[in-house]
JSON list of C-alpha atoms and ligand atoms in Angstrom, two decimals:
[
{"chain": "O", "resi": 1, "resn": "MET", "atom": "CA", "xyz": [-10.63, 10.18, 12.99]},
{"chain": "O", "resi": 2, "resn": "THR", "atom": "CA", "xyz": [-8.51, 7.63, 11.20]},
{"chain": "O", "resi": 3, "resn": "LYS", "atom": "CA", "xyz": [-5.39, 8.23, 9.13]},
{"chain": "O", "resi": 4, "resn": "LEU", "atom": "CA", "xyz": [-5.27, 7.20, 5.48]},
{"chain": "O", "resi": 5, "resn": "THR", "atom": "CA", "xyz": [-2.39, 7.83, 3.09]},
{"chain": "O", "resi": 6, "resn": "ILE", "atom": "CA", "xyz": [-3.03, 7.65, -0.63]},
{"chain": "O", "resi": 7, "resn": "VAL", "atom": "CA", "xyz": [0.17, 7.76, -2.63]},
{"chain": "O", "resi": 8, "resn": "ALA", "atom": "CA", "xyz": [-0.41, 9.15, -6.13]},
{"chain": "O", "resi": 9, "resn": "PHE", "atom": "CA", "xyz": [1.41, 7.60, -9.08]},
{"chain": "O", "resi": 10, "resn": "ASP", "atom": "CA", "xyz": [3.93, 10.48, -9.10]},
{"chain": "O", "resi": 11, "resn": "GLY", "atom": "CA", "xyz": [4.88, 9.55, -5.53]},
{"chain": "O", "resi": 12, "resn": "THR", "atom": "CA", "xyz": [2.98, 12.34, -3.77]},
{"chain": "O", "resi": 13, "resn": "ALA", "atom": "CA", "xyz": [1.76, 11.05, -0.41]},
{"chain": "O", "resi": 14, "resn": "ASN", "atom": "CA", "xyz": [-1.67, 12.47, 0.44]},
{"chain": "O", "resi": 15, "resn": "GLU", "atom": "CA", "xyz": [-2.14, 12.12, 4.18]},
{"chain": "O", "resi": 16, "resn": "LEU", "atom": "CA", "xyz": [-5.80, 12.32, 5.10]},
{"chain": "O", "resi": 17, "resn": "GLU", "atom": "CA", "xyz": [-7.86, 12.24, 8.29]},
{"chain": "O", "resi": 18, "resn": "VAL", "atom": "CA", "xyz": [-10.95, 10.22, 7.41]},
{"chain": "O", "resi": 19, "resn": "ALA", "atom": "CA", "xyz": [-14.11, 8.98, 9.05]},
{"chain": "O", "resi": 20, "resn": "ASN", "atom": "CA", "xyz": [-14.59, 5.36, 9.99]},
{"chain": "O", "resi": 21, "resn": "GLY", "atom": "CA", "xyz": [-17.14, 3.76, 7.71]},
{"chain": "O", "resi": 22, "resn": "SER", "atom": "CA", "xyz": [-16.08, 5.81, 4.69]},
{"chain": "O", "resi": 23, "resn": "THR", "atom": "CA", "xyz": [-14.37, 4.00, 1.84]},
{"chain": "O", "resi": 24, "resn": "VAL", "atom": "CA", "xyz": [-10.88, 4.65, 0.51]},
{"chain": "O", "resi": 25, "resn": "MET", "atom": "CA", "xyz": [-12.46, 5.60, -2.84]},
{"chain": "O", "resi": 26, "resn": "GLU", "atom": "CA", "xyz": [-14.81, 8.17, -1.28]},
{"chain": "O", "resi": 27, "resn": "ASN", "atom": "CA", "xyz": [-11.89, 9.83, 0.47]},
{"chain": "O", "resi": 28, "resn": "ALA", "atom": "CA", "xyz": [-9.79, 9.84, -2.70]},
{"chain": "O", "resi": 29, "resn": "VAL", "atom": "CA", "xyz": [-12.58, 11.49, -4.71]},
{"chain": "O", "resi": 30, "resn": "ARG", "atom": "CA", "xyz": [-13.40, 13.97, -1.94]},
{"chain": "O", "resi": 31, "resn": "ASN", "atom": "CA", "xyz": [-9.78, 15.06, -1.85]},
{"chain": "O", "resi": 32, "resn": "SER", "atom": "CA", "xyz": [-9.34, 15.11, -5.65]},
{"chain": "O", "resi": 33, "resn": "ILE", "atom": "CA", "xyz": [-6.53, 12.56, -5.61]},
{"chain": "O", "resi": 34, "resn": "PRO", "atom": "CA", "xyz": [-5.50, 12.07, -9.24]},
{"chain": "O", "resi": 35, "resn": "GLY", "atom": "CA", "xyz": [-5.91, 8.61, -10.77]},
{"chain": "O", "resi": 36, "resn": "ILE", "atom": "CA", "xyz": [-9.04, 7.42, -8.95]},
{"chain": "O", "resi": 37, "resn": "GLU", "atom": "CA", "xyz": [-11.91, 7.72, -11.40]},
{"chain": "O", "resi": 38, "resn": "ALA", "atom": "CA", "xyz": [-14.61, 5.69, -9.60]},
{"chain": "O", "resi": 39, "resn": "GLU", "atom": "CA", "xyz": [-16.97, 5.80, -12.56]},
{"chain": "O", "resi": 40, "resn": "CYS", "atom": "CA", "xyz": [-19.65, 3.62, -10.96]},
{"chain": "O", "resi": 41, "resn": "GLY", "atom": "CA", "xyz": [-19.70, 5.61, -7.74]},
{"chain": "O", "resi": 42, "resn": "GLY", "atom": "CA", "xyz": [-18.73, 2.70, -5.52]},
{"chain": "O", "resi": 43, "resn": "ALA", "atom": "CA", "xyz": [-21.02, -0.07, -6.75]},
{"chain": "O", "resi": 44, "resn": "CYS", "atom": "CA", "xyz": [-18.13, -2.47, -7.47]},
{"chain": "O", "resi": 45, "resn": "ALA", "atom": "CA", "xyz": [-19.07, -2.31, -11.14]},
{"chain": "O", "resi": 46, "resn": "CYS", "atom": "CA", "xyz": [-16.31, -0.41, -12.94]},
{"chain": "O", "resi": 47, "resn": "ALA", "atom": "CA", "xyz": [-12.81, -1.21, -11.57]},
{"chain": "O", "resi": 48, "resn": "THR", "atom": "CA", "xyz": [-11.68, 2.39, -12.08]},
{"chain": "O", "resi": 49, "resn": "CYS", "atom": "CA", "xyz": [-10.97, 2.84, -8.38]},
{"chain": "O", "resi": 50, "resn": "HIS", "atom": "CA", "xyz": [-8.15, 0.26, -8.45]},
{"chain": "O", "resi": 51, "resn": "VAL", "atom": "CA", "xyz": [-5.36, 0.70, -5.90]},
{"chain": "O", "resi": 52, "resn": "TYR", "atom": "CA", "xyz": [-2.44, -1.32, -4.58]},
{"chain": "O", "resi": 53, "resn": "VAL", "atom": "CA", "xyz": [-2.59, -1.87, -0.84]},
{"chain": "O", "resi": 54, "resn": "ASP", "atom": "CA", "xyz": [0.81, -1.20, 0.71]},
{"chain": "O", "resi": 55, "resn": "GLU", "atom": "CA", "xyz": [2.51, -4.50, 1.49]},
{"chain": "O", "resi": 56, "resn": "LYS", "atom": "CA", "xyz": [2.56, -3.76, 5.23]},
{"chain": "O", "resi": 57, "resn": "TRP", "atom": "CA", "xyz": [-1.24, -3.65, 5.12]},
{"chain": "O", "resi": 58, "resn": "THR", "atom": "CA", "xyz": [-2.29, -6.41, 2.73]},
{"chain": "O", "resi": 59, "resn": "GLU", "atom": "CA", "xyz": [-2.86, -8.99, 5.43]},
{"chain": "O", "resi": 60, "resn": "ILE", "atom": "CA", "xyz": [-4.87, -6.63, 7.63]},
{"chain": "O", "resi": 61, "resn": "VAL", "atom": "CA", "xyz": [-7.00, -5.36, 4.74]},
{"chain": "O", "resi": 62, "resn": "GLY", "atom": "CA", "xyz": [-7.53, -8.91, 3.51]},
{"chain": "O", "resi": 63, "resn": "PRO", "atom": "CA", "xyz": [-8.36, -10.27, 0.06]},
{"chain": "O", "resi": 64, "resn": "PRO", "atom": "CA", "xyz": [-11.17, -9.13, -2.23]},
{"chain": "O", "resi": 65, "resn": "GLU", "atom": "CA", "xyz": [-14.54, -10.87, -2.14]},
{"chain": "O", "resi": 66, "resn": "ALA", "atom": "CA", "xyz": [-15.67, -12.85, -5.18]},
{"chain": "O", "resi": 67, "resn": "MET", "atom": "CA", "xyz": [-17.55, -10.00, -6.88]},
{"chain": "O", "resi": 68, "resn": "GLU", "atom": "CA", "xyz": [-14.63, -7.62, -6.43]},
{"chain": "O", "resi": 69, "resn": "GLU", "atom": "CA", "xyz": [-12.20, -10.23, -7.70]},
{"chain": "O", "resi": 70, "resn": "ASP", "atom": "CA", "xyz": [-14.30, -10.60, -10.87]},
{"chain": "O", "resi": 71, "resn": "MET", "atom": "CA", "xyz": [-14.26, -6.84, -11.41]},
{"chain": "O", "resi": 72, "resn": "LEU", "atom": "CA", "xyz": [-10.50, -6.69, -10.87]},
{"chain": "O", "resi": 73, "resn": "ASP", "atom": "CA", "xyz": [-10.17, -8.68, -14.11]},
{"chain": "O", "resi": 74, "resn": "PHE", "atom": "CA", "xyz": [-11.02, -5.40, -15.86]},
{"chain": "O", "resi": 75, "resn": "ALA", "atom": "CA", "xyz": [-8.37, -3.37, -14.05]},
{"chain": "O", "resi": 76, "resn": "TYR", "atom": "CA", "xyz": [-4.99, -2.47, -15.55]},
{"chain": "O", "resi": 77, "resn": "ASP", "atom": "CA", "xyz": [-1.79, -4.12, -14.23]},
{"chain": "O", "resi": 78, "resn": "VAL", "atom": "CA", "xyz": [-3.41, -6.17, -11.48]},
{"chain": "O", "resi": 79, "resn": "ARG", "atom": "CA", "xyz": [-1.02, -7.41, -8.78]},
{"chain": "O", "resi": 80, "resn": "PRO", "atom": "CA", "xyz": [-1.42, -9.59, -5.68]},
{"chain": "O", "resi": 81, "resn": "THR", "atom": "CA", "xyz": [-1.92, -6.40, -3.63]},
{"chain": "O", "resi": 82, "resn": "SER", "atom": "CA", "xyz": [-4.67, -5.04, -5.91]},
{"chain": "O", "resi": 83, "resn": "ARG", "atom": "CA", "xyz": [-8.02, -4.00, -4.45]},
{"chain": "O", "resi": 84, "resn": "LEU", "atom": "CA", "xyz": [-10.91, -1.84, -5.52]},
{"chain": "O", "resi": 85, "resn": "SER", "atom": "CA", "xyz": [-10.79, 1.14, -3.20]},
{"chain": "O", "resi": 86, "resn": "CYS", "atom": "CA", "xyz": [-14.58, 1.45, -3.01]},
{"chain": "O", "resi": 87, "resn": "GLN", "atom": "CA", "xyz": [-14.62, -1.91, -1.26]},
{"chain": "O", "resi": 88, "resn": "ILE", "atom": "CA", "xyz": [-12.19, -0.94, 1.52]},
{"chain": "O", "resi": 89, "resn": "LYS", "atom": "CA", "xyz": [-14.03, 0.63, 4.46]},
{"chain": "O", "resi": 90, "resn": "MET", "atom": "CA", "xyz": [-12.01, 2.58, 6.94]},
{"chain": "O", "resi": 91, "resn": "SER", "atom": "CA", "xyz": [-12.07, 1.46, 10.57]},
{"chain": "O", "resi": 92, "resn": "ASP", "atom": "CA", "xyz": [-9.89, 1.63, 13.67]},
{"chain": "O", "resi": 93, "resn": "ALA", "atom": "CA", "xyz": [-8.18, -1.55, 12.46]},
{"chain": "O", "resi": 94, "resn": "LEU", "atom": "CA", "xyz": [-7.08, 0.32, 9.32]},
{"chain": "O", "resi": 95, "resn": "ASP", "atom": "CA", "xyz": [-5.78, 3.42, 11.12]},
{"chain": "O", "resi": 96, "resn": "GLY", "atom": "CA", "xyz": [-2.62, 4.40, 9.20]},
{"chain": "O", "resi": 97, "resn": "LEU", "atom": "CA", "xyz": [-3.51, 2.51, 6.02]},
{"chain": "O", "resi": 98, "resn": "VAL", "atom": "CA", "xyz": [-1.37, 3.25, 2.98]},
{"chain": "O", "resi": 99, "resn": "VAL", "atom": "CA", "xyz": [-2.52, 2.59, -0.60]},
{"chain": "O", "resi": 100, "resn": "HIS", "atom": "CA", "xyz": [-0.88, 3.39, -3.92]},
{"chain": "O", "resi": 101, "resn": "VAL", "atom": "CA", "xyz": [-2.60, 4.63, -7.07]},
{"chain": "O", "resi": 102, "resn": "PRO", "atom": "CA", "xyz": [-1.68, 2.70, -10.23]},
{"chain": "O", "resi": 103, "resn": "GLU", "atom": "CA", "xyz": [-0.23, 4.31, -13.36]},
{"chain": "O", "resi": 104, "resn": "ARG", "atom": "CA", "xyz": [-3.70, 4.34, -14.93]},
{"chain": "O", "resi": 105, "resn": "GLN", "atom": "CA", "xyz": [-7.16, 2.85, -14.56]},
{"chain": "O", "resi": 106, "resn": "GLY", "atom": "CA", "xyz": [-8.35, 0.08, -16.90]},
{"chain": "K", "resi": 201, "resn": "FES", "atom": "S1", "xyz": [-15.94, 2.85, -7.90]},
{"chain": "K", "resi": 201, "resn": "FES", "atom": "FE1", "xyz": [-16.54, 1.44, -9.43]},
{"chain": "K", "resi": 201, "resn": "FES", "atom": "S2", "xyz": [-15.70, -0.41, -8.73]},
{"chain": "K", "resi": 201, "resn": "FES", "atom": "FE2", "xyz": [-15.08, 1.02, -7.26]}
]
């Protein structure tokens, strides 16, 4: 199992044990983390699963691909650390990943 921390907008850190191959969005929804709506169910077609990758992790997680970057245009308060959480797949390399939920979705 891999560790994933999703920090809600109110600062609550939700520390989860997750399976490799699952996405950050799936784990957020499964654990009812507030602020991740994921309306399209992970198809990279809604931008309501927007998160900020913690700065310690941005390089390891890497930048969004072109399709995700296009969708991020629809997200609220996009920053250089913004990603769509349905496009981040957990793996050993991401063990300990921390992401932050924005104030609201787009
Ligand atoms: S769940 Fe719709 S873009 Fe991520």
